[in-house]
PDB file of C-alpha atoms in Angstrom:
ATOM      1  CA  UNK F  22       0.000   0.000   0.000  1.00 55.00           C
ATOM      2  CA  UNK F  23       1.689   3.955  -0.766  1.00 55.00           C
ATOM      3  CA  UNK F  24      -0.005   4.871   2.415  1.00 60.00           C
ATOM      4  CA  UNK F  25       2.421   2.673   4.154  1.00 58.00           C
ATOM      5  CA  UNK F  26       5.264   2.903   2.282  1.00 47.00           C
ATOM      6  CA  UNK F  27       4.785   7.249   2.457  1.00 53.00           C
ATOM      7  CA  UNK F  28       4.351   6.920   6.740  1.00 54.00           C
ATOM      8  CA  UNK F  29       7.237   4.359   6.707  1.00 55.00           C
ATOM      9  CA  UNK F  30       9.804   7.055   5.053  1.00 53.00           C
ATOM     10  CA  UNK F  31      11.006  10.093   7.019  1.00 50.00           C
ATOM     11  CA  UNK F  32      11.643  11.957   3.960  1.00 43.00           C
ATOM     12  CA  UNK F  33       8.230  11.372   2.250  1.00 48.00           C
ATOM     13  CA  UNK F  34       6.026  11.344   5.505  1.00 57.00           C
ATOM     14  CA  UNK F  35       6.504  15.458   5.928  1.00 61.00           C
ATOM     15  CA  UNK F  36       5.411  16.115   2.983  1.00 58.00           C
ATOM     16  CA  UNK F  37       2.130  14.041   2.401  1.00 62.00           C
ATOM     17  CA  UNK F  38       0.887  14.195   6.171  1.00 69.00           C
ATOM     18  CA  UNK F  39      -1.735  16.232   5.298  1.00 76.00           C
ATOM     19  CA  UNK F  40      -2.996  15.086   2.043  1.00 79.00           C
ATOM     20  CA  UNK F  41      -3.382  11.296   4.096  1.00 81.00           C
ATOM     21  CA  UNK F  42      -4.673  12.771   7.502  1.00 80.00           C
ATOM     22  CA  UNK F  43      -7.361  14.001   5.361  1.00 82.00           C
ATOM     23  CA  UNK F  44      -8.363  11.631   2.859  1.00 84.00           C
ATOM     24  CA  UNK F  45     -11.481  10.296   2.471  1.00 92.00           C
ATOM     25  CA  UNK F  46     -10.695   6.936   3.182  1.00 91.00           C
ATOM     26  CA  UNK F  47     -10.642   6.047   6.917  1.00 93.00           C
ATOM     27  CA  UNK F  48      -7.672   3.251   7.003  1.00 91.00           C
ATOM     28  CA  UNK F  49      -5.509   5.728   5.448  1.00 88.00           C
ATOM     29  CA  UNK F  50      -6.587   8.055   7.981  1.00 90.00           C
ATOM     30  CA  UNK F  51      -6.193   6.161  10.917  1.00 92.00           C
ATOM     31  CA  UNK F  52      -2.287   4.536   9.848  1.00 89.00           C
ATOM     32  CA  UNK F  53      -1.082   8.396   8.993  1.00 86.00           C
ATOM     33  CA  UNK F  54      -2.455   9.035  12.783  1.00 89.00           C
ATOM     34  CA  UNK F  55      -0.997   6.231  13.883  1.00 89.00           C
ATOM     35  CA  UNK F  56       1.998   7.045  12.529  1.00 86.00           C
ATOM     36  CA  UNK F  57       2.307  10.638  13.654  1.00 85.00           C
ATOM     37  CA  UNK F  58       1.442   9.746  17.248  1.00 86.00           C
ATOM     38  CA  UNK F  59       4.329   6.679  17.351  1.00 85.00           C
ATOM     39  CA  UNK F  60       6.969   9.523  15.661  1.00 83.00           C
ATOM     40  CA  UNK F  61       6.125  12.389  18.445  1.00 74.00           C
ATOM     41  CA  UNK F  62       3.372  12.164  20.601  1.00 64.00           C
ATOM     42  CA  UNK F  63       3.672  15.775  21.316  1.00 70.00           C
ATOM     43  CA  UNK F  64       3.314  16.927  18.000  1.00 74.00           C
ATOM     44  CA  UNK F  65       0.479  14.460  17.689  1.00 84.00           C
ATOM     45  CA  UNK F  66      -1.738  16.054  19.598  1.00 88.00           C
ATOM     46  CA  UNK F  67      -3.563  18.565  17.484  1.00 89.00           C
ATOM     47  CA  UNK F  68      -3.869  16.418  15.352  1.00 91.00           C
ATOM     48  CA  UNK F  69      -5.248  13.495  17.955  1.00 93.00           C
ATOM     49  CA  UNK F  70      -7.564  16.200  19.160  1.00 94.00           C
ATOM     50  CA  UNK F  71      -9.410  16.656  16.191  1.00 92.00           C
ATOM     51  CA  UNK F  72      -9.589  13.475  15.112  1.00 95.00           C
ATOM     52  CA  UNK F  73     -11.832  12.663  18.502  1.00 96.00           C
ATOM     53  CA  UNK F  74     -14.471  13.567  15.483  1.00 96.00           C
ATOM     54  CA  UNK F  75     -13.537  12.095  13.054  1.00 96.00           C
ATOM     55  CA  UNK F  76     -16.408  10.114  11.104  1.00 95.00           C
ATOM     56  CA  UNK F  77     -15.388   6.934  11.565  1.00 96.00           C
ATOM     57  CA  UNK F  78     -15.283   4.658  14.756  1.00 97.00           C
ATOM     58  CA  UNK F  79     -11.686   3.270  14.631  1.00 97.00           C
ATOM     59  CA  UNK F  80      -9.677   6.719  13.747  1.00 96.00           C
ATOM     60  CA  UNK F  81     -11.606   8.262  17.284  1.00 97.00           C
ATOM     61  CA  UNK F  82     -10.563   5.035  19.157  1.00 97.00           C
ATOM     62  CA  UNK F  83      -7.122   5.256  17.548  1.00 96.00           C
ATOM     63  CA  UNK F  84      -7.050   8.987  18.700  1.00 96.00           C
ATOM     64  CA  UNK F  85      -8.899   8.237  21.983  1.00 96.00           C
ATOM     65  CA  UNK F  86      -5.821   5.367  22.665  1.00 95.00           C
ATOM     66  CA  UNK F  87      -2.810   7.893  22.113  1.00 93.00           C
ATOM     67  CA  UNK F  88      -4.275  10.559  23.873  1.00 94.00           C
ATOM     68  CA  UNK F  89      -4.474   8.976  26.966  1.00 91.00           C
ATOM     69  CA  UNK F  90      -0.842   8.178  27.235  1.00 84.00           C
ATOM     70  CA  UNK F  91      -0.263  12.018  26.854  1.00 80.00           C
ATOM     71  CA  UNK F  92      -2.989  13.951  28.664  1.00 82.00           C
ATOM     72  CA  UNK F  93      -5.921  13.519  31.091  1.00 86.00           C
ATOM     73  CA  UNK F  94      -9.019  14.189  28.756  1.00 91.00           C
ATOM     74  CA  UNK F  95     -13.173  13.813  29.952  1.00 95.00           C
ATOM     75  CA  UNK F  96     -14.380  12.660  26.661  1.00 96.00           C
ATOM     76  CA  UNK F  97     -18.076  13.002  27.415  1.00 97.00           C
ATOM     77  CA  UNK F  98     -17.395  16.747  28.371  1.00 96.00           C
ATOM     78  CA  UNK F  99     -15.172  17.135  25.293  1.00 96.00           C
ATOM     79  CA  UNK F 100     -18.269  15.879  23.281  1.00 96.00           C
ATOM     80  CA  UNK F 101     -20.526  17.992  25.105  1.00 96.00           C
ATOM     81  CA  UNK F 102     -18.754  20.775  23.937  1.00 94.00           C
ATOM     82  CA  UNK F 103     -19.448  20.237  20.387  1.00 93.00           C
ATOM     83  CA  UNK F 104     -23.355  19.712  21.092  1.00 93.00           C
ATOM     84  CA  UNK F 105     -23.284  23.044  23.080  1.00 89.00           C
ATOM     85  CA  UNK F 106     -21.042  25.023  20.427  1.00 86.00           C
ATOM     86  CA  UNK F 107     -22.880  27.035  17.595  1.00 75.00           C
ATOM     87  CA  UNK F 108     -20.416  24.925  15.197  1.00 73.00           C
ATOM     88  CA  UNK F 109     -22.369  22.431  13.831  1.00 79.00           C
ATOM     89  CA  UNK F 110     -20.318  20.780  11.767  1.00 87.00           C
ATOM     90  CA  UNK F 111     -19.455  17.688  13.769  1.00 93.00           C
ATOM     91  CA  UNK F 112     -22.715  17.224  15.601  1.00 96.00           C
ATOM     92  CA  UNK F 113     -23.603  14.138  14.142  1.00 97.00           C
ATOM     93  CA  UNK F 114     -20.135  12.807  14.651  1.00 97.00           C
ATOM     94  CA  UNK F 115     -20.165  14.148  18.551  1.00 97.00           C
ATOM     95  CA  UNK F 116     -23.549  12.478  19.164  1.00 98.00           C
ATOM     96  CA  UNK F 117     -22.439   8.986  18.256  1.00 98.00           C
ATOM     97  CA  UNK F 118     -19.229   9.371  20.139  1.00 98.00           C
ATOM     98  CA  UNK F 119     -20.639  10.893  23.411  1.00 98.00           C
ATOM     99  CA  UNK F 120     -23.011   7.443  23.161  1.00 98.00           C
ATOM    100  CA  UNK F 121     -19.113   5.063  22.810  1.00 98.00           C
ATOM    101  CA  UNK F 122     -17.604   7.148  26.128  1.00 98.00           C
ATOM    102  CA  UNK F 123     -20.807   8.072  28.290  1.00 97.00           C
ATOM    103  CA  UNK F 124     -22.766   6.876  31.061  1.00 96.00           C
ATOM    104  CA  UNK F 125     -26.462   7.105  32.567  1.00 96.00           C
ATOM    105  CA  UNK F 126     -26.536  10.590  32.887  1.00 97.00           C
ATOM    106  CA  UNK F 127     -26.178  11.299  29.158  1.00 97.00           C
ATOM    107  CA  UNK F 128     -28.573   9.306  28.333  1.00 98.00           C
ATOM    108  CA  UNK F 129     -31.254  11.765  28.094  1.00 97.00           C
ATOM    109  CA  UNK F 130     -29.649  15.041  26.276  1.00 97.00           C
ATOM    110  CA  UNK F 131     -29.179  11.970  22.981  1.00 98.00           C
ATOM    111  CA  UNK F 132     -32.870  11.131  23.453  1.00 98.00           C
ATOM    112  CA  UNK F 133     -33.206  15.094  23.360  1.00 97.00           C
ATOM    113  CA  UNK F 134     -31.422  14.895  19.673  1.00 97.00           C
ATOM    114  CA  UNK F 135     -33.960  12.484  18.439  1.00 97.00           C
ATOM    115  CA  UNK F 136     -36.604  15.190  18.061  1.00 96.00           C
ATOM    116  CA  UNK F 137     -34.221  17.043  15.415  1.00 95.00           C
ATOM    117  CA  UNK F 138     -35.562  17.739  11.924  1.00 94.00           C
ATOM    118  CA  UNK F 139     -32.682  16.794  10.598  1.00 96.00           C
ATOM    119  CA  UNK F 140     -32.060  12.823   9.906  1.00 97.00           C
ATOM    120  CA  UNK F 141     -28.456  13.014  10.232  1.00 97.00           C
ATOM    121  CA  UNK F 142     -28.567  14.145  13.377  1.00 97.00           C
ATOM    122  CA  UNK F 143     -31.724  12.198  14.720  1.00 98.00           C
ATOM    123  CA  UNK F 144     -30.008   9.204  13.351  1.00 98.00           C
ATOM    124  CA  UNK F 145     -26.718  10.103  14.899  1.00 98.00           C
ATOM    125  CA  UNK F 146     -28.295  10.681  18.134  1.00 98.00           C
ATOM    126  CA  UNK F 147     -30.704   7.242  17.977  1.00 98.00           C
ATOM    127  CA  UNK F 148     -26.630   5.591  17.624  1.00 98.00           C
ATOM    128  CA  UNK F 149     -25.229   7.118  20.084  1.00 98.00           C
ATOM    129  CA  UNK F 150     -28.572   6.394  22.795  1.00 98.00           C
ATOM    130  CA  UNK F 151     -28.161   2.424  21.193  1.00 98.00           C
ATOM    131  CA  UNK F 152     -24.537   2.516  23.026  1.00 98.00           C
ATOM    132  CA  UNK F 153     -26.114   3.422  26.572  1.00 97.00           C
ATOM    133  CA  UNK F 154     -28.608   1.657  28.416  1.00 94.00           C
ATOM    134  CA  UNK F 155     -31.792   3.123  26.940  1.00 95.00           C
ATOM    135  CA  UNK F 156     -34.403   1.151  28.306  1.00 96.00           C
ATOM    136  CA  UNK F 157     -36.833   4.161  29.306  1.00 96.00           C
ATOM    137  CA  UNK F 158     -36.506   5.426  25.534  1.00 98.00           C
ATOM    138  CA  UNK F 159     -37.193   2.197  23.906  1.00 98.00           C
ATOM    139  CA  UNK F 160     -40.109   3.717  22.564  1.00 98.00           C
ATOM    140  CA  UNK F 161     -37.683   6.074  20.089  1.00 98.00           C
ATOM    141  CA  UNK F 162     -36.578   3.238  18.373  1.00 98.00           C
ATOM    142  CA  UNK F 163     -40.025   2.035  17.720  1.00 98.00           C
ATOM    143  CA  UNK F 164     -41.144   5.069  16.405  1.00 97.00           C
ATOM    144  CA  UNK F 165     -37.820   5.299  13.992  1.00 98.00           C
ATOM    145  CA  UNK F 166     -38.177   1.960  12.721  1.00 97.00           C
ATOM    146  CA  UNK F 167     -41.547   2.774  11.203  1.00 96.00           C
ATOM    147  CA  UNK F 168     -40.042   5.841   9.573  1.00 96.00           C
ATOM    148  CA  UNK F 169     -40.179   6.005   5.545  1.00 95.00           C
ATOM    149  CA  UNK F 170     -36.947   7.261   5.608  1.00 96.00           C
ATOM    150  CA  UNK F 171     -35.081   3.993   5.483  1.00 97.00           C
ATOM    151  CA  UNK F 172     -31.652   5.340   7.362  1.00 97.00           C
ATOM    152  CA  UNK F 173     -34.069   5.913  10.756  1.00 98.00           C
ATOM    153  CA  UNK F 174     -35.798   2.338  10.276  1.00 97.00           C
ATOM    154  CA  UNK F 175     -32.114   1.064  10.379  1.00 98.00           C
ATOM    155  CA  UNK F 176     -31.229   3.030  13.714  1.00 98.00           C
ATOM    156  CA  UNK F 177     -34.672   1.638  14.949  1.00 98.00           C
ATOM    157  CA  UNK F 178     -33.992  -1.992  13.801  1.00 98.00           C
ATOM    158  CA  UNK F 179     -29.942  -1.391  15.520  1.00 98.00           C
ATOM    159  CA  UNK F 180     -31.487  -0.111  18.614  1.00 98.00           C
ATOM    160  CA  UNK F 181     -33.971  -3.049  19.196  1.00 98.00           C
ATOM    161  CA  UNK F 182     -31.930  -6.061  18.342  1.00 98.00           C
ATOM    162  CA  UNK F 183     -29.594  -4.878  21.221  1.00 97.00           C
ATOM    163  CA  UNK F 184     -32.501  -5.288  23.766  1.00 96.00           C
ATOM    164  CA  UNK F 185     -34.238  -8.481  21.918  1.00 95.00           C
ATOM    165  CA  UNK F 186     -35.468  -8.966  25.255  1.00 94.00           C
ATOM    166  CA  UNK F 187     -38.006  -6.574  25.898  1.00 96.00           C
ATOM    167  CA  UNK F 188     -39.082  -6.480  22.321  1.00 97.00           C
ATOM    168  CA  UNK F 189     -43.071  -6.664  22.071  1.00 96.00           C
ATOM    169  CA  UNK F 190     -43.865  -9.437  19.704  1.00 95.00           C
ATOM    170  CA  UNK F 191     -47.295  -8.599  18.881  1.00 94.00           C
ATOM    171  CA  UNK F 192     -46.555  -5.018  18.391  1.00 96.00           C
ATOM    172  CA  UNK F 193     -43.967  -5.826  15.680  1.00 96.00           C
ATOM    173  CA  UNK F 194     -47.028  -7.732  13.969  1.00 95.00           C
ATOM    174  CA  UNK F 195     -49.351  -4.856  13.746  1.00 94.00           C
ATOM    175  CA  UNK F 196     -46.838  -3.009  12.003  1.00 94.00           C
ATOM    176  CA  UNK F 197     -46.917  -5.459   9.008  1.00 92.00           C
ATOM    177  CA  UNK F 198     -50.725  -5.957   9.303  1.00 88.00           C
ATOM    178  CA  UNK F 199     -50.489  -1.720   8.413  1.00 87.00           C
ATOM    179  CA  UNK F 200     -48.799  -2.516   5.730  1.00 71.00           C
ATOM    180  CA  UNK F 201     -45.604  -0.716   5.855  1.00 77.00           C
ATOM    181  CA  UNK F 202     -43.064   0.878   3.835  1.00 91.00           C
ATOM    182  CA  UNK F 203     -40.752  -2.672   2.632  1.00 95.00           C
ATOM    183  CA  UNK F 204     -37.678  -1.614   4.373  1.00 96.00           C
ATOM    184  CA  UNK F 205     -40.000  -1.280   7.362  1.00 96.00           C
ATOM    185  CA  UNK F 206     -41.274  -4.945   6.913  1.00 96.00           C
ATOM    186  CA  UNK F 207     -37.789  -6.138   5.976  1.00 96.00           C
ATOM    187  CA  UNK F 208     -36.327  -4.622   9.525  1.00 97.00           C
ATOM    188  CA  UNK F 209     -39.703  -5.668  11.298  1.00 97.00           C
ATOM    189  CA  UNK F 210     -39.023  -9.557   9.857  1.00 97.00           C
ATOM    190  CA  UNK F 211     -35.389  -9.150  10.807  1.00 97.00           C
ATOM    191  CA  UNK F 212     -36.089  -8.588  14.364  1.00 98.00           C
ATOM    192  CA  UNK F 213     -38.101 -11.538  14.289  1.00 97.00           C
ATOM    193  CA  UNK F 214     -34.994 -13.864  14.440  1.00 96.00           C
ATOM    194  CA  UNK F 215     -33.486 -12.208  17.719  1.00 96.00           C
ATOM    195  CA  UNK F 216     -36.900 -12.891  19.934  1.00 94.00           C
ATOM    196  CA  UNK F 217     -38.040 -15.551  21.725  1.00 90.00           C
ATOM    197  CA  UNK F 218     -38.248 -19.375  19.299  1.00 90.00           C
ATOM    198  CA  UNK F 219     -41.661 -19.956  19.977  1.00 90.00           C
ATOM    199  CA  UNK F 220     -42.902 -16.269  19.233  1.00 92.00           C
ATOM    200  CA  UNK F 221     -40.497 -16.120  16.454  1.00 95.00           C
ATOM    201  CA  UNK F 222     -42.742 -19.108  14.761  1.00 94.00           C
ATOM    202  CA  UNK F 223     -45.841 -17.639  15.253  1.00 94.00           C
ATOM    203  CA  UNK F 224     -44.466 -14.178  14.237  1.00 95.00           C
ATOM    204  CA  UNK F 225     -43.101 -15.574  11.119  1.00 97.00           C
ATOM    205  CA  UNK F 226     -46.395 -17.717  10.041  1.00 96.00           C
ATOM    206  CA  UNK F 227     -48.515 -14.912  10.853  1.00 95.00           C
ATOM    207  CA  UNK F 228     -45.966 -12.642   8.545  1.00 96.00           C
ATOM    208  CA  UNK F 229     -45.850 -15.125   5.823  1.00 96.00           C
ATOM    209  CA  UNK F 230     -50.000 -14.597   5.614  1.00 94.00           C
ATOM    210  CA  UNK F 231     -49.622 -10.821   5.435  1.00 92.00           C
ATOM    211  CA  UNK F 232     -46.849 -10.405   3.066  1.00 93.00           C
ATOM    212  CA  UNK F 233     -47.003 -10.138  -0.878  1.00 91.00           C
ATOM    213  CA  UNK F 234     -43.293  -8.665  -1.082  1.00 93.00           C
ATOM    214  CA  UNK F 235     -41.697 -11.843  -2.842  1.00 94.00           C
ATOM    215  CA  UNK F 236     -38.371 -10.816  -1.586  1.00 95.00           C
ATOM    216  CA  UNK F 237     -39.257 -10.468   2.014  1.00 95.00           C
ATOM    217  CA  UNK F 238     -41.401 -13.830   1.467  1.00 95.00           C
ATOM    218  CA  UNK F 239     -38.232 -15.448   0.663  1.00 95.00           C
ATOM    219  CA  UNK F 240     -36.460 -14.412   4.214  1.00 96.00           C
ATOM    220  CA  UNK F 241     -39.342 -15.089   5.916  1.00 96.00           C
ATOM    221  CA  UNK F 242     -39.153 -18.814   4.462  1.00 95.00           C
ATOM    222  CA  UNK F 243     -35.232 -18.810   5.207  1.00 96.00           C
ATOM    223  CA  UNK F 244     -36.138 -18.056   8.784  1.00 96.00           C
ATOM    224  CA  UNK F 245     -38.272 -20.804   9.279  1.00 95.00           C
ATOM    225  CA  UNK F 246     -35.953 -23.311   7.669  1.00 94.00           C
ATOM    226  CA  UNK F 247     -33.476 -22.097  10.429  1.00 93.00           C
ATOM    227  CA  UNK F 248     -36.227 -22.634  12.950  1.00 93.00           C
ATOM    228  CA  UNK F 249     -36.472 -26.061  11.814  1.00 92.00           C
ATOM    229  CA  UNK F 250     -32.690 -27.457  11.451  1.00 90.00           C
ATOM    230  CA  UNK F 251     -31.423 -25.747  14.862  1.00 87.00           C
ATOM    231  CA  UNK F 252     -34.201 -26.485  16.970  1.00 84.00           C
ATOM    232  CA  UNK F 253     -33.059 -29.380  19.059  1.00 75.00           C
ATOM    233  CA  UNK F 254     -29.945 -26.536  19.938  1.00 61.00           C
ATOM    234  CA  UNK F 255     -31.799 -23.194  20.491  1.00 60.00           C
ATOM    235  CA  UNK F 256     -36.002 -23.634  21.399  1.00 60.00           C
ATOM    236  CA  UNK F 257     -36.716 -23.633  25.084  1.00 67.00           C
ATOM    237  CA  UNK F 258     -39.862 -25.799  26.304  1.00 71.00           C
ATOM    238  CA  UNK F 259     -42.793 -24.554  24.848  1.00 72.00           C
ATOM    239  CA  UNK F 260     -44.569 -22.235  27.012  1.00 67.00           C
ATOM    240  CA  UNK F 261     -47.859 -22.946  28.445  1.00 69.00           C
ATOM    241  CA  UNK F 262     -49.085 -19.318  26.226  1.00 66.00           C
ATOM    242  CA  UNK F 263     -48.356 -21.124  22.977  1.00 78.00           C
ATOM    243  CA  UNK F 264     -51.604 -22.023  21.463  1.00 82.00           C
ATOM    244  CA  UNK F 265     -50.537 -25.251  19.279  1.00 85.00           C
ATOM    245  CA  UNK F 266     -54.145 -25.612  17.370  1.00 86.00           C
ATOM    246  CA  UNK F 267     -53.740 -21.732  16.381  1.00 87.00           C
ATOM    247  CA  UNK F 268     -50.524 -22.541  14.889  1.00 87.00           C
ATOM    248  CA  UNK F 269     -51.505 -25.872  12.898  1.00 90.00           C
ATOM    249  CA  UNK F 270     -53.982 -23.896  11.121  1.00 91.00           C
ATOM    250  CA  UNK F 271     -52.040 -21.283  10.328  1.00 91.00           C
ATOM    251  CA  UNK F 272     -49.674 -24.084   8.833  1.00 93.00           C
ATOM    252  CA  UNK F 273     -53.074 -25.976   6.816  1.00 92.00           C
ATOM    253  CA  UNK F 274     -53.252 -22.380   5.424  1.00 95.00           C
ATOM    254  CA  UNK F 275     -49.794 -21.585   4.456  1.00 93.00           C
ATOM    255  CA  UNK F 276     -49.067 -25.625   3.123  1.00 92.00           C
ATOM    256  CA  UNK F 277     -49.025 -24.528  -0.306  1.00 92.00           C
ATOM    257  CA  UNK F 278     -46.392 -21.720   0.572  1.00 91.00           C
ATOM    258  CA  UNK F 279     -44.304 -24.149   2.983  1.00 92.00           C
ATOM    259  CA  UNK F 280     -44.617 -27.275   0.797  1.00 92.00           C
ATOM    260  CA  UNK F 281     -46.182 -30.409   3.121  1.00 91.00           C
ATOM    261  CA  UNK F 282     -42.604 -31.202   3.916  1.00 92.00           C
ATOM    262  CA  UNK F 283     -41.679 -28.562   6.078  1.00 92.00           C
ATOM    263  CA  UNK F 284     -45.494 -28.115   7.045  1.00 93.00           C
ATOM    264  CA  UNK F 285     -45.276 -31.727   8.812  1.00 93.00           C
ATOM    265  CA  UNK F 286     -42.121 -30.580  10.054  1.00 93.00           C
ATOM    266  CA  UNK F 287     -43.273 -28.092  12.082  1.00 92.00           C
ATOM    267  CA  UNK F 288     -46.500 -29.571  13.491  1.00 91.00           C
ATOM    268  CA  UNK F 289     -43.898 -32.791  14.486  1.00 92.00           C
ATOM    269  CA  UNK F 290     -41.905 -30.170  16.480  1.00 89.00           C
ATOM    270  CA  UNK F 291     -44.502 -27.948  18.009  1.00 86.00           C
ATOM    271  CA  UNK F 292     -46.801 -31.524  19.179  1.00 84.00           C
TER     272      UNK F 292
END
């Protein structure tokens, strides 16, 4: 790579530093930062301290790790700084990074962020509140991942996979039977395969009724071959709220979809 072969020579380094600090490609980025901070750390620093923004994850940790062999930095409070300045510029950025360094009590002031007009920045913030325990703003990333604009549903979908616990089943299902945007249905059947095995199933059959989208139709199906070849490894006992007739005639209805094979596959498992 010339990246490596320009931070490698003393003579070239100098020269380039600033075309590679600033290119648009964050690997080259994060060696020429590298590089600078293993040459002279105090030098570095400037150039450390402005890379705490930088758009991508692994240059800020890469600036984060140098800078704390060479100064004693609060990085929330450095972040907060950006959110309070009039500069906008690296909001976004500062949003999803105060979410990687924080605790509890920012928690809130990112929740405030998700009421921006702008997407960037309500999508930066819904990152950055996926990083903390958010728990009492769950909510948020229900209401992005019904969002037509597709980059929210993705925050939304982000968000809830990382508490698969608490996600409400049956609410996930009323948002198909609305019929939703298809990036809303794809998330919605995504999130399907983090919940519990025996809603998953029903989820999935009830899904495979509602939906015409051949593509989603087709993950839907993969899903349920999953269910099928890894159940003996991953489904729990069947819990007493699982209503086994409701689900065999869900399966009579969908045979033609399922083929009889996997049809008497499933009503063998769930018996």
């Amino acid at each position: 790579m010339a990246c490596r072969v320009i931070c490698d020579s003393k003579l070239l380094f100098p020269s380039y530093f600033k075309r590679l600090i600033n290119d648009r490609y964050a690997p080259i980025r994060r060696i020429t930062l590298t590089t600078l901070a293993e040459i002279n750390y105090i030098d570095a620093i400037r150039e450390l301290r402005n890379s705490l923004v930088d758009p991508h994850i692994s240059v800020r940790e890469v600036s984060r790790f140098y800078l704390n062999s060479v100064t004693e930095i609060d990085y929330a409070n450095h972040y907060l700084d950006y959110l309070w300045s009039e500069n906008t510029k690296s909001l976004a950025t500062a949003l999803i990074a105060l979410g990687e360094v924080g605790g509890p009590e920012h928690v809130e002031i990112l929740a405030e962020y998700t009421n921006q007009a702008d997407i960037k920045i309500k999508r930066a913030a819904l990152r950055g509140l996926s990083l903390l325990n958010f728990e009492q703003f769950l909510e948020l990333f229900y209401i992005a991942l019904q969002s037509d604009n597709n980059g929210l549903s993705v925050e939304g979908y982000r968000g809830l996979r990382k508490k698969a616990h608490l996600i409400d089943s049956n609410r996930l299902l009323n948002m198909l039977l609305k019929s939703p945007e298809i990036h809303v249905a794809k998330y919605v059947v995504r999130l399907f395969a983090v919940i519990n095995k025996w809603d998953q199933l029903r989820c999935l059959l009830n899904a495979l009724e509602i939906m015409r989208d051949s593509n989603i139709r087709v993950e839907i199906k993969a899903q349920l071959r999953k269910w099928i070849s890894s159940f003996n490894r991953s489904v729990q006992a069947k819990p007493d709220a699982f209503k086994v007739e409701e689900v065999n005639k869900m399966l009579d209805r969908l045979a033609q979809d399922l083929g009889e094979k996997e049809v008497k596959k499933l009503k063998f498992l769930i018996r």
